[in-house]
Amino acid sequence: MRTDERGLAYSGGWLDRAGGLRTDPGWVAARLTDRESVLLPFWQDRCLVSAERVPVRRAAVEARALLAGADETVFLGLDAGRAVFAVDLSGLAQPEALALAGAAEAVDVRGLVGGLAAADAAVQAYAKGLLHWHRGQRYCGSCGAATAARDGGHTRSCTGPGCGRLLFPRIEPAVIMLVEAPGEPGRCLLARHRGAPEGSWSTLAGFVEVGESLEDAVRRELAEEAGVTVSGMAYQGSQAWPFPAGLMVGFRATAVSTEVRVDGEELVDARWFTRAELRARVAEGRSLGRIDSIDHHLLGSWLDARG
Ligand SMILES: [Zn+2]
């Protein structure tokens, strides 16, 4: 799949999230006995798929055992009016979860992305991210009492006496930057990250810290990791990255100079590439970043821009 042809992977899901309906517990409960409702089963962050590696979908009314075996059932949204739920079977042994779901295999959504439409991958990733959040929020961080899901699984509330703390799914934003050199010829900065395979070059990225704007994070990450100062930047797009809770925010930035000084910690090398050099790498069969990532999209857009 070329994500620049089919949209960014994990974005543009087909569900209406129906946020105004999920807060009505009676409505949510009724959907679980509705003939039209659909269940998407998961096991320990993995999608449960058929022998053809298609994610399993089960009619809720025909899968009562599946619901009974679930640690958590969350309302994802409406698909043409039909309620869609994610069901977490993580508490079962894998063979039992597969049998209950009528699945052949449990696989990571990132391993499926080449065979799924971007929007279908988005729904699977959304479900995986939300179920992962539930498993890590069983107890209150303030008083230590158990928490319980509510709002169709989009909130948890503390059950401790006198506490009542509400927990919401957290997103962890990260910035990812395609940095251009000043002047001609057009060149962009790519880096080799510690632990990456030899010859693997990618754009720079980092998590946004508390008290930072996205732009602050771009400037800090580039200065810290590559010794690069930028004169300006422009937002390019974002990508849901619920592995487990990321949001990738893409920028294109222009460097003040071509001087580069890698930190030796996160980055082991960084250098400037012309479009011709990147095209030559593609011609050799090398991928520009992972095909399901915004890194690939940023590089593809830069290559297509001119030259
Ligand atoms: Zn509490």
Tab-separated table of C-alpha atoms and ligand atoms in Angstrom:
chain	number	residue	atom	x	y	z
A	1	MET	CA	0.000	0.000	0.000
A	2	ARG	CA	1.181	3.488	-0.791
A	3	THR	CA	-0.314	5.578	1.951
A	4	ASP	CA	0.131	8.758	-0.092
A	5	GLU	CA	-2.241	7.250	-2.679
A	6	ARG	CA	-4.768	5.839	-0.249
A	7	GLY	CA	-4.593	8.313	2.625
A	8	LEU	CA	-2.538	7.998	5.770
A	9	ALA	CA	-2.916	4.634	7.437
A	10	TYR	CA	-4.978	4.631	10.659
A	11	SER	CA	-6.733	7.888	9.657
A	12	GLY	CA	-10.158	8.503	8.128
A	13	GLY	CA	-12.061	5.704	9.863
A	14	TRP	CA	-15.589	5.015	8.650
A	15	LEU	CA	-17.330	5.174	12.005
A	16	ASP	CA	-19.575	7.935	13.254
A	17	ARG	CA	-18.302	8.044	16.838
A	18	ALA	CA	-21.740	9.217	18.047
A	19	GLY	CA	-20.289	10.919	21.125
A	20	GLY	CA	-23.684	12.299	22.115
A	21	LEU	CA	-25.181	8.799	22.410
A	22	ARG	CA	-22.441	7.009	24.344
A	23	THR	CA	-23.293	8.876	27.562
A	24	ASP	CA	-26.727	7.187	27.710
A	25	PRO	CA	-26.100	3.810	29.427
A	26	GLY	CA	-29.584	2.531	28.552
A	27	TRP	CA	-29.040	3.244	24.860
A	28	VAL	CA	-25.587	1.596	24.900
A	29	ALA	CA	-26.907	-1.517	26.713
A	30	ALA	CA	-29.797	-1.806	24.252
A	31	ARG	CA	-27.355	-1.781	21.338
A	32	LEU	CA	-25.740	-4.943	22.699
A	33	THR	CA	-28.994	-6.830	22.132
A	34	ASP	CA	-29.754	-5.124	18.827
A	35	ARG	CA	-29.817	-7.503	15.845
A	36	GLU	CA	-27.787	-5.052	13.770
A	37	SER	CA	-24.944	-4.497	16.234
A	38	VAL	CA	-21.466	-5.779	15.453
A	39	LEU	CA	-18.605	-6.926	17.706
A	40	LEU	CA	-14.904	-6.644	16.827
A	41	PRO	CA	-12.915	-8.996	19.086
A	42	PHE	CA	-9.343	-8.322	20.282
A	43	TRP	CA	-6.855	-10.221	22.391
A	44	GLN	CA	-3.931	-8.504	24.133
A	45	ASP	CA	-3.564	-5.641	21.634
A	46	ARG	CA	-4.006	-7.978	18.680
A	47	CYS	CA	-6.812	-8.128	16.125
A	48	LEU	CA	-8.546	-11.473	15.823
A	49	VAL	CA	-8.659	-12.387	12.152
A	50	SER	CA	-9.953	-15.107	9.847
A	51	ALA	CA	-7.723	-17.532	7.948
A	52	GLU	CA	-7.768	-14.939	5.133
A	53	ARG	CA	-6.427	-12.354	7.630
A	54	VAL	CA	-9.646	-10.343	7.579
A	55	PRO	CA	-10.638	-8.905	10.996
A	56	VAL	CA	-13.481	-10.906	12.523
A	57	ARG	CA	-16.880	-9.188	12.830
A	58	ARG	CA	-19.592	-10.955	14.788
A	59	ALA	CA	-23.265	-10.093	15.144
A	60	ALA	CA	-23.813	-9.182	18.806
A	61	VAL	CA	-27.013	-11.224	19.144
A	62	GLU	CA	-25.259	-14.368	17.911
A	63	ALA	CA	-22.178	-13.960	20.103
A	64	ARG	CA	-23.415	-13.926	23.684
A	65	ALA	CA	-20.538	-16.162	24.828
A	66	LEU	CA	-18.100	-13.681	23.315
A	67	LEU	CA	-19.626	-10.870	25.368
A	68	ALA	CA	-19.678	-13.027	28.484
A	69	GLY	CA	-15.950	-13.765	28.084
A	70	ALA	CA	-14.961	-10.122	27.648
A	71	ASP	CA	-12.937	-8.076	30.121
A	72	GLU	CA	-14.247	-4.917	28.506
A	73	THR	CA	-16.752	-4.036	25.805
A	74	VAL	CA	-16.536	-0.527	24.389
A	75	PHE	CA	-18.822	1.288	21.992
A	76	LEU	CA	-16.759	2.504	19.047
A	77	GLY	CA	-19.493	4.226	17.035
A	78	LEU	CA	-22.058	3.730	14.302
A	79	ASP	CA	-21.471	2.183	10.891
A	80	ALA	CA	-24.405	3.290	8.707
A	81	GLY	CA	-26.560	3.272	11.839
A	82	ARG	CA	-25.273	-0.081	13.164
A	83	ALA	CA	-23.533	0.028	16.521
A	84	VAL	CA	-19.957	-1.312	16.492
A	85	PHE	CA	-18.286	-2.513	19.690
A	86	ALA	CA	-14.748	-3.630	20.464
A	87	VAL	CA	-14.529	-6.641	22.773
A	88	ASP	CA	-11.392	-7.353	24.785
A	89	LEU	CA	-10.732	-11.055	25.391
A	90	SER	CA	-7.285	-10.478	26.925
A	91	GLY	CA	-8.161	-12.297	30.146
A	92	LEU	CA	-8.542	-15.609	28.319
A	93	ALA	CA	-5.844	-17.932	27.054
A	94	GLN	CA	-5.241	-17.267	23.373
A	95	PRO	CA	-6.755	-20.562	22.075
A	96	GLU	CA	-9.904	-19.891	24.074
A	97	ALA	CA	-10.152	-16.317	22.751
A	98	LEU	CA	-9.686	-17.518	19.164
A	99	ALA	CA	-12.340	-20.215	19.589
A	100	LEU	CA	-14.869	-17.831	21.155
A	101	ALA	CA	-14.353	-15.284	18.395
A	102	GLY	CA	-14.323	-17.864	15.596
A	103	ALA	CA	-10.903	-16.531	14.589
A	104	ALA	CA	-7.878	-18.258	13.109
A	105	GLU	CA	-5.148	-15.970	14.365
A	106	ALA	CA	-4.334	-12.987	16.581
A	107	VAL	CA	-2.209	-10.417	14.724
A	108	ASP	CA	-0.964	-6.874	15.247
A	109	VAL	CA	-2.885	-4.319	13.206
A	110	ARG	CA	0.416	-3.007	11.811
A	111	GLY	CA	0.972	-6.424	10.292
A	112	LEU	CA	-2.376	-6.211	8.515
A	113	VAL	CA	-2.067	-2.735	7.098
A	114	GLY	CA	-0.879	-3.776	3.638
A	115	GLY	CA	-4.064	-5.782	3.111
A	116	LEU	CA	-6.579	-3.444	4.706
A	117	ALA	CA	-8.048	-0.192	3.422
A	118	ALA	CA	-6.683	2.754	5.414
A	119	ALA	CA	-10.122	3.421	6.915
A	120	ASP	CA	-10.502	-0.200	8.082
A	121	ALA	CA	-7.038	-0.097	9.618
A	122	ALA	CA	-8.120	3.123	11.355
A	123	VAL	CA	-11.064	1.413	13.054
A	124	GLN	CA	-8.916	-1.541	14.158
A	125	ALA	CA	-6.229	0.816	15.498
A	126	TYR	CA	-8.836	2.967	17.296
A	127	ALA	CA	-10.284	-0.107	18.993
A	128	LYS	CA	-6.869	-1.433	19.932
A	129	GLY	CA	-5.808	1.910	21.426
A	130	LEU	CA	-8.985	2.265	23.476
A	131	LEU	CA	-8.857	-1.293	24.845
A	132	HIS	CA	-5.175	-0.857	25.696
A	133	TRP	CA	-6.065	2.283	27.688
A	134	HIS	CA	-8.686	0.375	29.702
A	135	ARG	CA	-6.233	-2.329	30.708
A	136	GLY	CA	-3.839	0.264	32.123
A	137	GLN	CA	-6.431	2.264	34.058
A	138	ARG	CA	-8.000	-0.301	36.353
A	139	TYR	CA	-7.095	1.639	39.508
A	140	CYS	CA	-7.329	5.267	40.480
A	141	GLY	CA	-4.048	7.199	40.558
A	142	SER	CA	-5.344	9.397	43.399
A	143	CYS	CA	-6.762	6.935	45.959
A	144	GLY	CA	-5.917	3.486	44.593
A	145	ALA	CA	-9.525	2.228	44.444
A	146	ALA	CA	-10.831	0.313	41.448
A	147	THR	CA	-12.187	2.271	38.496
A	148	ALA	CA	-15.180	1.340	36.354
A	149	ALA	CA	-15.907	2.038	32.693
A	150	ARG	CA	-18.757	4.346	31.714
A	151	ASP	CA	-19.885	6.387	28.707
A	152	GLY	CA	-19.727	3.346	26.458
A	153	GLY	CA	-16.098	2.813	27.497
A	154	HIS	CA	-14.839	6.344	26.773
A	155	THR	CA	-14.419	7.291	30.426
A	156	ARG	CA	-13.557	5.473	33.640
A	157	SER	CA	-14.589	6.698	37.061
A	158	CYS	CA	-13.128	5.909	40.454
A	159	THR	CA	-15.337	3.834	42.761
A	160	GLY	CA	-13.455	4.921	45.920
A	161	PRO	CA	-15.492	6.636	48.647
A	162	GLY	CA	-15.315	10.408	48.371
A	163	CYS	CA	-13.105	10.321	45.256
A	164	GLY	CA	-15.078	10.039	42.024
A	165	ARG	CA	-12.076	10.941	39.880
A	166	LEU	CA	-12.751	10.680	36.157
A	167	LEU	CA	-10.169	9.184	33.818
A	168	PHE	CA	-10.179	9.969	30.106
A	169	PRO	CA	-8.192	8.239	27.365
A	170	ARG	CA	-4.915	10.124	26.993
A	171	ILE	CA	-3.234	10.945	23.719
A	172	GLU	CA	0.541	11.376	23.614
A	173	PRO	CA	1.421	13.831	20.820
A	174	ALA	CA	4.715	13.648	18.999
A	175	VAL	CA	6.105	15.925	16.308
A	176	ILE	CA	7.766	14.608	13.164
A	177	MET	CA	9.730	16.952	10.956
A	178	LEU	CA	10.948	17.063	7.397
A	179	VAL	CA	13.718	19.687	7.566
A	180	GLU	CA	14.877	21.419	4.391
A	181	ALA	CA	18.295	23.007	3.915
A	182	PRO	CA	18.341	26.706	3.064
A	183	GLY	CA	18.920	27.601	-0.608
A	184	GLU	CA	19.525	25.387	-3.623
A	185	PRO	CA	19.654	22.545	-4.432
A	186	GLY	CA	16.697	21.390	-2.365
A	187	ARG	CA	17.869	18.956	0.306
A	188	CYS	CA	16.221	17.383	3.329
A	189	LEU	CA	17.668	16.141	6.573
A	190	LEU	CA	17.426	12.459	7.407
A	191	ALA	CA	18.895	10.664	10.375
A	192	ARG	CA	19.960	7.215	11.425
A	193	HIS	CA	18.386	6.396	14.756
A	194	ARG	CA	20.202	4.301	17.345
A	195	GLY	CA	19.251	0.664	16.841
A	196	ALA	CA	17.955	1.215	13.297
A	197	PRO	CA	19.322	-1.087	10.594
A	198	GLU	CA	22.419	0.054	8.685
A	199	GLY	CA	21.402	2.223	5.739
A	200	SER	CA	18.024	3.081	7.249
A	201	TRP	CA	17.416	6.845	7.173
A	202	SER	CA	14.291	8.591	8.435
A	203	THR	CA	12.933	11.973	9.418
A	204	LEU	CA	13.393	13.311	12.933
A	205	ALA	CA	10.672	13.003	15.544
A	206	GLY	CA	10.063	13.328	19.255
A	207	PHE	CA	7.427	13.547	21.947
A	208	VAL	CA	5.918	16.861	22.954
A	209	GLU	CA	6.782	17.647	26.582
A	210	VAL	CA	4.554	19.183	29.243
A	211	GLY	CA	4.300	22.946	28.792
A	212	GLU	CA	5.404	22.917	25.148
A	213	SER	CA	3.558	23.926	22.019
A	214	LEU	CA	3.984	21.713	18.967
A	215	GLU	CA	6.288	24.364	17.476
A	216	ASP	CA	8.373	24.489	20.673
A	217	ALA	CA	8.783	20.716	20.458
A	218	VAL	CA	9.930	20.905	16.812
A	219	ARG	CA	12.572	23.509	17.685
A	220	ARG	CA	13.767	21.665	20.807
A	221	GLU	CA	13.974	18.220	19.218
A	222	LEU	CA	15.933	19.497	16.215
A	223	ALA	CA	18.310	21.489	18.409
A	224	GLU	CA	18.849	18.651	20.914
A	225	GLU	CA	19.190	15.745	18.538
A	226	ALA	CA	20.781	17.307	15.462
A	227	GLY	CA	22.088	20.755	16.505
A	228	VAL	CA	19.832	22.305	13.848
A	229	THR	CA	18.135	25.686	14.223
A	230	VAL	CA	15.085	26.357	12.054
A	231	SER	CA	13.868	29.670	10.657
A	232	GLY	CA	10.276	28.629	10.049
A	233	MET	CA	7.920	25.687	9.886
A	234	ALA	CA	4.549	24.745	8.420
A	235	TYR	CA	2.043	22.131	9.530
A	236	GLN	CA	1.704	19.255	7.052
A	237	GLY	CA	-0.867	16.936	8.609
A	238	SER	CA	-1.360	14.504	11.448
A	239	GLN	CA	-1.737	10.781	11.888
A	240	ALA	CA	-3.459	8.747	14.555
A	241	TRP	CA	-0.833	6.414	16.000
A	242	PRO	CA	-2.541	4.468	18.781
A	243	PHE	CA	0.444	2.178	19.444
A	244	PRO	CA	-0.433	2.650	22.203
A	245	ALA	CA	-1.545	6.292	22.416
A	246	GLY	CA	0.326	8.450	19.924
A	247	LEU	CA	-0.709	11.267	17.665
A	248	MET	CA	1.940	12.136	15.082
A	249	VAL	CA	1.932	15.783	14.004
A	250	GLY	CA	3.889	16.435	10.821
A	251	PHE	CA	5.788	19.634	9.993
A	252	ARG	CA	8.052	20.869	7.271
A	253	ALA	CA	10.752	23.186	8.620
A	254	THR	CA	13.583	25.186	7.065
A	255	ALA	CA	17.033	25.120	8.661
A	256	VAL	CA	19.062	28.282	9.201
A	257	SER	CA	22.252	26.535	8.072
A	258	THR	CA	23.390	23.118	6.881
A	259	GLU	CA	25.529	22.527	9.962
A	260	VAL	CA	24.508	19.282	11.696
A	261	ARG	CA	25.723	17.917	15.030
A	262	VAL	CA	24.026	14.710	16.160
A	263	ASP	CA	23.623	13.973	19.856
A	264	GLY	CA	25.071	10.444	19.602
A	265	GLU	CA	22.282	9.247	21.903
A	266	GLU	CA	19.061	9.007	19.933
A	267	LEU	CA	20.726	9.752	16.600
A	268	VAL	CA	23.972	8.213	15.425
A	269	ASP	CA	24.170	10.117	12.131
A	270	ALA	CA	22.291	12.744	10.131
A	271	ARG	CA	22.904	14.172	6.673
A	272	TRP	CA	21.258	16.085	3.852
A	273	PHE	CA	19.752	14.268	0.860
A	274	THR	CA	18.805	15.732	-2.522
A	275	ARG	CA	15.650	14.589	-4.299
A	276	ALA	CA	17.830	12.772	-6.839
A	277	GLU	CA	19.526	10.813	-4.052
A	278	LEU	CA	16.198	9.813	-2.522
A	279	ARG	CA	14.811	8.797	-5.909
A	280	ALA	CA	17.911	6.670	-6.455
A	281	ARG	CA	17.262	4.939	-3.129
A	282	VAL	CA	13.665	4.252	-4.152
A	283	ALA	CA	14.903	2.905	-7.500
A	284	GLU	CA	17.163	0.511	-5.554
A	285	GLY	CA	14.053	-0.840	-3.855
A	286	ARG	CA	14.538	0.928	-0.524
A	287	SER	CA	11.421	2.215	1.203
A	288	LEU	CA	11.161	5.834	2.306
A	289	GLY	CA	10.302	5.083	5.912
A	290	ARG	CA	7.624	2.589	6.938
A	291	ILE	CA	4.803	2.642	4.410
A	292	ASP	CA	2.143	2.999	7.091
A	293	SER	CA	3.799	6.020	8.705
A	294	ILE	CA	3.552	9.768	8.230
A	295	ASP	CA	7.340	9.714	7.764
A	296	HIS	CA	6.763	7.987	4.404
A	297	HIS	CA	4.030	10.507	3.568
A	298	LEU	CA	6.194	13.569	4.412
A	299	LEU	CA	9.057	12.270	2.289
A	300	GLY	CA	6.752	11.328	-0.593
A	301	SER	CA	5.157	14.792	-0.606
A	302	TRP	CA	8.562	16.469	-0.556
A	303	LEU	CA	9.771	14.334	-3.461
A	304	ASP	CA	6.625	15.124	-5.462
A	305	ALA	CA	6.807	18.861	-4.769
A	306	ARG	CA	9.242	19.749	-7.545
A	307	GLY	CA	12.460	18.765	-9.230
B	1	ZN	ZN	-10.004	7.551	43.437
